[in-house]
């Protein structure tokens, strides 16, 4: 988690994201990194600098080969937790970023892609 937070913070700083944008994205990365470790048994995070339509952004892809999520809609619901936490992780991460995509296959792992665009 610390490695994910540090990498996202460094990239967002390098690209001159605002303090608010950076804080939101680092928080989302931390939560998603935690999910990969706790629920997926470990995995990967990839970070990509995006330039589209005159906009600058960062894309993060978190991927694991864990047990997957049986009910994605339920997992996205605030208060739902299989780890005894507050259950704000996935829904909270979704609210912190500009784009959020989750795909999961029970028994086949989970992939979450998030994008944060720098304000112009």
Short mmCIF file of C-alpha atoms in Angstrom, two decimals:
data_model
loop_
_atom_site.label_atom_id
_atom_site.label_comp_id
_atom_site.label_asym_id
_atom_site.label_seq_id
_atom_site.Cartn_x
_atom_site.Cartn_y
_atom_site.Cartn_z
CA UNK A 1 0.00 0.00 0.00
CA UNK A 2 2.78 2.40 0.89
CA UNK A 3 4.49 1.72 -2.42
CA UNK A 4 1.26 2.45 -4.32
CA UNK A 5 0.68 5.68 -2.38
CA UNK A 6 4.26 6.83 -2.93
CA UNK A 7 4.25 6.05 -6.67
CA UNK A 8 0.92 7.80 -7.27
CA UNK A 9 1.99 10.81 -5.20
CA UNK A 10 5.25 11.12 -7.17
CA UNK A 11 3.50 10.89 -10.55
CA UNK A 12 0.73 13.31 -9.57
CA UNK A 13 3.31 15.77 -8.24
CA UNK A 14 5.39 15.49 -11.41
CA UNK A 15 2.29 16.23 -13.51
CA UNK A 16 1.31 19.19 -11.27
CA UNK A 17 -2.01 17.82 -10.08
CA UNK A 18 -3.70 20.06 -7.51
CA UNK A 19 -3.40 19.11 -3.84
CA UNK A 20 -7.05 18.02 -3.79
CA UNK A 21 -6.75 15.91 -6.97
CA UNK A 22 -3.57 14.31 -5.70
CA UNK A 23 -5.00 13.59 -2.25
CA UNK A 24 -8.10 11.94 -3.71
CA UNK A 25 -6.10 9.80 -6.11
CA UNK A 26 -3.53 8.73 -3.50
CA UNK A 27 -6.37 7.79 -1.13
CA UNK A 28 -8.11 5.72 -3.81
CA UNK A 29 -4.82 4.01 -4.71
CA UNK A 30 -4.18 3.18 -1.08
CA UNK A 31 -7.61 1.59 -0.67
CA UNK A 32 -7.38 -0.37 -3.90
CA UNK A 33 -3.85 -1.53 -3.06
CA UNK A 34 -5.11 -2.70 0.32
CA UNK A 35 -7.89 -4.67 -1.38
CA UNK A 36 -5.40 -6.41 -3.67
CA UNK A 37 -3.37 -7.48 -0.64
CA UNK A 38 -6.18 -8.38 1.76
CA UNK A 39 -8.72 -9.89 -0.62
CA UNK A 40 -6.61 -10.91 -3.61
CA UNK A 41 -3.59 -12.25 -1.77
CA UNK A 42 -1.31 -9.82 -3.61
CA UNK A 43 -1.14 -8.61 -7.17
CA UNK A 44 0.03 -5.81 -9.40
CA UNK A 45 -0.50 -2.09 -9.84
CA UNK A 46 0.35 -0.42 -13.13
CA UNK A 47 0.44 3.34 -13.57
CA UNK A 48 0.16 5.04 -16.95
CA UNK A 49 0.45 8.72 -17.87
CA UNK A 50 -2.45 9.64 -20.17
CA UNK A 51 -2.76 12.44 -22.73
CA UNK A 52 -6.18 12.56 -24.43
CA UNK A 53 -7.98 15.42 -26.09
CA UNK A 54 -5.64 17.98 -24.55
CA UNK A 55 -6.13 16.50 -21.07
CA UNK A 56 -3.50 15.03 -18.78
CA UNK A 57 -4.30 12.16 -16.48
CA UNK A 58 -3.11 9.10 -14.67
CA UNK A 59 -4.51 5.61 -15.00
CA UNK A 60 -4.00 2.93 -12.36
CA UNK A 61 -4.74 -0.73 -12.94
CA UNK A 62 -4.90 -3.03 -9.91
CA UNK A 63 -5.02 -6.71 -10.73
CA UNK A 64 -4.94 -9.88 -8.65
CA UNK A 65 -5.51 -13.58 -9.17
CA UNK A 66 -7.44 -14.01 -5.93
CA UNK A 67 -10.87 -15.51 -5.36
CA UNK A 68 -12.68 -12.75 -7.23
CA UNK A 69 -15.89 -11.02 -6.21
CA UNK A 70 -19.07 -13.10 -6.34
CA UNK A 71 -21.44 -10.10 -6.25
CA UNK A 72 -19.84 -6.91 -7.58
CA UNK A 73 -22.94 -4.78 -6.98
CA UNK A 74 -23.04 -5.85 -3.34
CA UNK A 75 -19.29 -5.26 -2.93
CA UNK A 76 -19.75 -1.69 -4.22
CA UNK A 77 -22.41 -1.00 -1.57
CA UNK A 78 -21.25 1.15 1.35
CA UNK A 79 -21.20 -0.88 4.55
CA UNK A 80 -20.61 -4.26 2.89
CA UNK A 81 -17.39 -5.94 4.00
CA UNK A 82 -15.99 -9.45 3.96
CA UNK A 83 -12.97 -8.36 6.00
CA UNK A 84 -14.68 -6.83 9.02
CA UNK A 85 -13.91 -3.27 7.92
CA UNK A 86 -16.29 -0.33 7.54
CA UNK A 87 -17.06 -1.41 3.99
CA UNK A 88 -16.29 1.91 2.31
CA UNK A 89 -13.36 0.77 0.14
CA UNK A 90 -14.61 0.14 -3.38
CA UNK A 91 -17.48 2.63 -3.25
CA UNK A 92 -15.24 5.22 -1.64
CA UNK A 93 -12.52 4.71 -4.25
CA UNK A 94 -15.13 5.06 -7.00
CA UNK A 95 -16.27 8.42 -5.58
CA UNK A 96 -12.69 9.75 -5.37
CA UNK A 97 -11.74 9.28 -9.03
CA UNK A 98 -13.01 10.52 -12.39
CA UNK A 99 -13.32 7.06 -13.97
CA UNK A 100 -13.76 3.66 -12.32
CA UNK A 101 -14.08 0.22 -13.88
CA UNK A 102 -14.17 -3.11 -12.05
CA UNK A 103 -14.22 -6.59 -13.53
CA UNK A 104 -14.08 -9.76 -11.49
CA UNK A 105 -14.48 -13.45 -12.05
CA UNK A 106 -15.22 -15.70 -9.09
CA UNK A 107 -12.16 -17.93 -8.80
CA UNK A 108 -10.31 -15.88 -11.41
CA UNK A 109 -9.30 -12.62 -9.78
CA UNK A 110 -10.23 -8.98 -9.94
CA UNK A 111 -9.13 -6.01 -12.02
CA UNK A 112 -9.89 -2.39 -11.10
CA UNK A 113 -8.97 0.47 -13.42
CA UNK A 114 -9.20 4.07 -12.22
CA UNK A 115 -8.40 7.34 -13.97
CA UNK A 116 -7.87 10.79 -12.51
CA UNK A 117 -7.76 13.75 -14.90
CA UNK A 118 -5.88 16.90 -14.06
CA UNK A 119 -8.09 19.96 -13.98
CA UNK A 120 -7.27 22.46 -16.68
#
